Amino acid sequence: MANLRFIYEVKEMLLLGLSIRTLNHKNEIEYRSGVTLYHFTRPINMQQLQQGTYYGFHRQELNFNQFLITDTKYTHDKVDWHFHENPYFTFLLQGKLYEENRKDSYYLEPGSLLFHNWQDAHYNIKPPEYTRGFHIELTKDWFTNFDISLLKIEGSLHLENPFIKQNISKIFFETKKVDEFSKTSIELLLLNTIDTLEHAVNKQNEKQPKWTQKILEIIHEQPALCISLTDLALELNIHPVHLSRQFPKYFNSSLGNYIKTIKLNKALFLIMNKERSMTEVALESGFYDQSHFTNSFKQIYNTTPLAFRKKLEDVNFLQF
């Protein structure tokens, strides 16, 4: 099944303008970008990347001693099998990316969030377009300092939790307005993120009712059904009161707040597109109007969407 899933994901890369095929289904990859044919295998001794090293050009770099943050433009169409010295988050800001590790493979778009534990091997393929990622790399000393164990978090994780994504978004914004309080603000967000991540990993091992998975599919694929609690409950074949009471038990949030967080996360990446007006951003994100969107955004980021966009345009090369 793992091989079939991998082949399926590779076929998805055709959407990126790349022609890719697997050789022997396990150890070899071949793909074509334009007129260039690439072919590589999984090496026995793969490269270890030291702290702060990524295959690209750093638009911004912040070193807070025990953790490093980079805003990176990726420059390599293909990155062979490798692993990193430290655990880190990757938040894809722009472009598309394909990644495979030893257990899974991912087709990544803006807003995708990955967590790699230390020495987790993977490779990447990037289509011929502008691609940008935001990294938060945490040293082992950082985890020791806060008495955090990573034993429960194995390998690579494709994170869908909207509150984890929102925390990473807040950190991203904090790096664009750095002051003497930024380190403390970022560390508080990181601690909350790790706590939420550990809780989510624990939840995966618990038995959950079938409706919990179905409601996530509806929220992401049929958001119109979420307008009415009665219609949503009918689709899930459960009572509306039961849904409203049980949702926080499994998602640590009210249903309304969960949906609003997903909308704001989507809006963040639409804001980066200068061609979209704020009214367009609001409607595409699922808000009723720009006023509702602006108020919701300001509650989370303490600034307006327009001010957020202007701050993102003012990126300096920073090194602490």
XYZ file of C-alpha atoms in Angstrom:
320
model
C 0.000 0.000 0.000
C 2.855 2.357 0.775
C 4.270 1.896 -2.723
C 0.863 2.485 -4.332
C 0.363 5.630 -2.274
C 3.790 6.872 -3.309
C 3.110 6.229 -6.991
C -0.217 8.063 -6.686
C 1.476 11.091 -5.125
C 4.145 11.088 -7.806
C 1.425 11.198 -10.470
C 0.101 14.314 -8.783
C 3.339 16.029 -9.760
C 2.135 16.055 -13.344
C -0.004 18.986 -12.254
C 3.202 20.871 -11.591
C 4.476 20.424 -15.130
C 6.874 17.644 -14.164
C 6.999 14.146 -15.593
C 7.966 11.727 -12.834
C 8.151 7.973 -12.542
C 9.476 5.547 -9.972
C 12.015 2.875 -10.766
C 11.797 -0.364 -8.761
C 9.064 1.398 -6.726
C 11.406 1.833 -3.768
C 14.900 3.067 -4.253
C 15.002 5.078 -7.461
C 13.236 8.178 -8.741
C 13.287 9.616 -12.253
C 11.603 12.844 -13.335
C 11.728 15.322 -16.170
C 11.574 19.119 -15.875
C 11.465 20.705 -19.300
C 14.138 19.004 -21.381
C 16.211 17.916 -18.379
C 15.928 14.345 -17.074
C 16.847 13.779 -13.416
C 17.565 10.381 -11.911
C 18.681 9.596 -8.377
C 18.639 6.801 -5.819
C 18.341 6.608 -2.074
C 21.959 6.590 -0.901
C 23.216 4.488 1.975
C 25.166 7.428 3.410
C 23.095 10.557 2.942
C 24.073 14.136 3.681
C 23.477 15.729 7.080
C 22.694 19.440 6.960
C 24.024 21.557 9.794
C 21.970 24.129 11.693
C 20.461 26.800 9.445
C 21.373 24.993 6.225
C 18.651 24.670 3.593
C 18.801 24.420 -0.186
C 18.060 28.014 -0.986
C 18.684 31.687 -0.391
C 17.734 33.177 2.997
C 15.602 36.291 2.603
C 15.756 36.664 6.369
C 17.622 34.921 9.165
C 17.128 35.289 12.921
C 19.387 33.463 15.360
C 18.070 33.301 18.931
C 20.878 31.003 20.150
C 18.816 27.884 20.903
C 16.508 28.286 17.929
C 16.984 29.657 14.431
C 14.373 31.111 12.084
C 14.812 31.507 8.335
C 12.629 32.799 5.509
C 14.048 31.000 2.483
C 13.646 31.102 -1.270
C 14.260 27.552 -2.543
C 16.641 27.421 -5.487
C 17.093 23.693 -6.233
C 14.721 21.774 -8.509
C 15.839 18.544 -6.871
C 17.242 17.875 -3.408
C 18.516 14.346 -2.900
C 18.057 12.296 0.266
C 19.312 14.155 3.348
C 18.528 14.876 6.976
C 18.968 17.839 9.312
C 20.927 18.168 12.503
C 17.984 19.545 14.495
C 14.187 19.180 14.611
C 12.417 21.904 12.624
C 9.130 23.160 11.206
C 8.690 23.983 7.521
C 5.818 26.312 6.596
C 5.392 26.609 2.827
C 4.651 30.257 2.027
C 4.659 30.299 -1.777
C 4.941 27.824 -4.639
C 4.636 24.048 -4.542
C 6.808 21.206 -3.304
C 6.864 17.426 -3.303
C 8.482 15.581 -0.408
C 8.979 11.945 0.487
C 10.375 10.444 3.672
C 10.752 6.822 4.684
C 7.093 6.435 5.671
C 5.048 8.864 3.613
C 4.977 11.407 0.798
C 3.405 14.855 0.564
C 2.224 17.180 -2.175
C 2.639 20.617 -0.568
C 1.009 23.950 -1.386
C 1.044 27.342 0.362
C -0.135 26.837 3.930
C 1.250 23.299 4.218
C 3.100 22.702 7.483
C 5.596 19.920 8.238
C 7.472 18.975 11.375
C 10.681 16.963 10.957
C 12.240 15.307 13.944
C 16.019 15.300 14.038
C 17.793 13.013 11.568
C 14.588 12.191 9.702
C 15.621 11.467 6.110
C 13.700 12.921 3.157
C 14.066 14.331 -0.351
C 12.326 17.147 -2.238
C 11.303 18.027 -5.781
C 10.362 21.596 -6.710
C 8.608 22.685 -9.925
C 10.128 25.538 -11.964
C 8.392 28.372 -10.114
C 9.091 30.708 -7.200
C 8.947 28.661 -3.992
C 9.453 30.002 -0.485
C 9.506 28.358 2.924
C 9.587 29.505 6.540
C 11.693 27.388 8.921
C 11.883 27.227 12.704
C 14.817 25.075 13.771
C 15.090 24.047 17.426
C 18.307 22.789 18.977
C 18.430 19.910 21.439
C 19.425 22.440 24.116
C 16.121 24.253 23.582
C 14.156 21.086 24.295
C 16.352 20.284 27.297
C 15.950 23.806 28.647
C 12.166 23.396 28.740
C 12.271 19.723 29.779
C 10.555 18.556 26.586
C 10.998 15.057 25.190
C 10.563 14.304 21.501
C 10.195 10.563 22.004
C 6.453 10.734 21.360
C 6.917 12.601 18.074
C 8.543 10.302 15.545
C 9.737 11.036 12.019
C 7.983 13.626 9.858
C 4.465 14.900 10.399
C 2.187 16.699 7.945
C 0.337 18.995 10.361
C -3.270 19.941 9.640
C -4.226 21.264 13.080
C -5.427 24.853 12.409
C -4.271 26.144 15.804
C -0.728 24.893 15.255
C -0.762 26.595 11.853
C -2.052 29.777 13.431
C 0.763 29.744 15.999
C 3.355 29.359 13.240
C 1.667 32.200 11.333
C 1.932 34.406 14.420
C 5.625 33.561 14.709
C 6.082 34.387 11.032
C 4.470 37.793 11.551
C 6.513 38.411 14.706
C 9.710 37.973 12.676
C 8.631 40.862 10.432
C 8.397 43.332 13.326
C 11.264 42.230 15.553
C 11.831 44.055 18.833
C 13.336 43.303 22.267
C 10.297 41.211 23.225
C 10.228 39.040 20.110
C 12.235 36.140 21.540
C 9.893 35.783 24.507
C 6.807 36.081 22.314
C 8.093 33.469 19.881
C 9.104 31.035 22.619
C 5.667 31.243 24.222
C 4.101 30.423 20.864
C 6.571 27.571 20.343
C 5.810 26.061 23.747
C 2.099 26.220 23.019
C 2.734 24.668 19.595
C 4.739 21.739 20.983
C 2.110 21.163 23.674
C -0.672 21.151 21.068
C 1.392 18.858 18.834
C 1.976 16.341 21.640
C -1.726 16.423 22.495
C -2.638 15.798 18.846
C -0.214 12.849 18.630
C -1.762 11.336 21.757
C -5.248 11.803 20.303
C -4.257 9.799 17.226
C -3.845 6.734 19.409
C -7.334 7.083 20.884
C -10.438 5.608 19.331
C -12.674 8.327 17.905
C -16.188 8.217 16.430
C -16.445 8.169 12.640
C -18.058 11.601 12.485
C -14.830 13.290 13.677
C -13.077 12.441 10.418
C -16.117 13.176 8.275
C -16.635 16.625 9.779
C -13.063 17.606 8.902
C -13.695 16.581 5.300
C -16.851 18.685 5.245
C -15.136 21.727 6.788
C -12.403 21.652 4.143
C -14.351 20.430 1.101
C -17.967 21.536 1.683
C -17.764 24.602 3.950
C -21.246 25.736 2.898
C -22.695 22.904 4.994
C -21.148 24.468 8.090
C -23.389 27.537 7.918
C -26.223 25.646 9.568
C -25.583 23.446 12.622
C -28.779 21.529 11.828
C -27.708 20.784 8.238
C -24.210 19.817 9.371
C -25.544 17.479 12.061
C -27.943 15.946 9.533
C -25.042 15.267 7.166
C -23.151 13.605 10.025
C -26.234 11.689 11.150
C -25.993 12.937 14.748
C -28.081 15.301 16.870
C -27.098 19.026 16.720
C -26.882 19.245 20.522
C -24.647 16.169 20.643
C -22.398 17.694 17.976
C -22.050 21.021 19.786
C -21.225 19.259 23.063
C -18.872 16.630 21.691
C -16.878 18.687 19.178
C -14.759 20.444 21.865
C -13.960 17.054 23.413
C -12.159 15.896 20.273
C -10.893 19.202 18.847
C -10.237 21.340 21.958
C -12.274 24.163 20.483
C -15.817 25.163 19.728
C -16.967 24.357 16.204
C -17.341 28.039 15.334
C -13.858 28.962 16.500
C -12.348 25.979 14.686
C -13.939 27.010 11.380
C -12.959 30.667 11.841
C -9.337 29.673 12.475
C -9.238 27.699 9.227
C -10.638 30.709 7.349
C -8.013 33.037 8.839
C -5.229 30.596 7.985
C -6.400 30.559 4.372
C -6.657 34.339 4.313
C -3.041 34.728 5.418
C -1.739 33.314 2.142
C -4.256 35.159 0.004
C -3.028 38.400 1.605
C 0.453 37.676 0.251
C -0.946 37.951 -3.265
C -0.809 41.692 -3.926
C -3.193 41.364 -6.874
C -6.105 40.448 -4.584
C -8.090 43.170 -2.879
C -9.016 42.713 0.781
C -12.644 42.252 -0.229
C -11.597 39.382 -2.509
C -9.456 37.899 0.263
C -12.383 38.046 2.681
C -14.856 36.376 0.325
C -12.412 33.697 -0.878
C -11.603 32.851 2.740
C -15.259 32.314 3.536
C -16.123 35.493 5.461
C -19.415 37.297 4.900
C -17.770 40.642 4.136
C -14.545 42.597 4.537
C -15.621 44.158 7.835
C -16.217 40.770 9.463
C -12.901 39.522 8.094
C -10.942 42.561 9.301
C -12.381 42.325 12.820
C -11.646 38.591 13.064
C -8.113 39.058 11.725
C -7.370 41.908 14.127
C -8.476 39.803 17.116
C -5.747 37.259 16.338
C -2.895 39.321 14.886
C -3.524 42.686 16.588
C -3.335 44.447 13.251
C -5.425 44.857 10.123
C -4.973 42.628 7.059
C -3.751 45.619 5.024
C -1.142 46.558 7.656
C -0.110 42.880 7.742
C 0.479 42.916 3.975
C 2.543 46.114 4.152
C 4.698 44.669 6.932
C 5.418 41.570 4.866
C 6.714 43.752 2.046
C 9.291 45.300 4.367
C 11.663 42.342 4.801
C 15.199 43.071 5.899
C 18.117 40.727 6.313
C 18.409 40.367 10.071
C 20.939 38.453 12.104
C 20.869 38.449 15.901
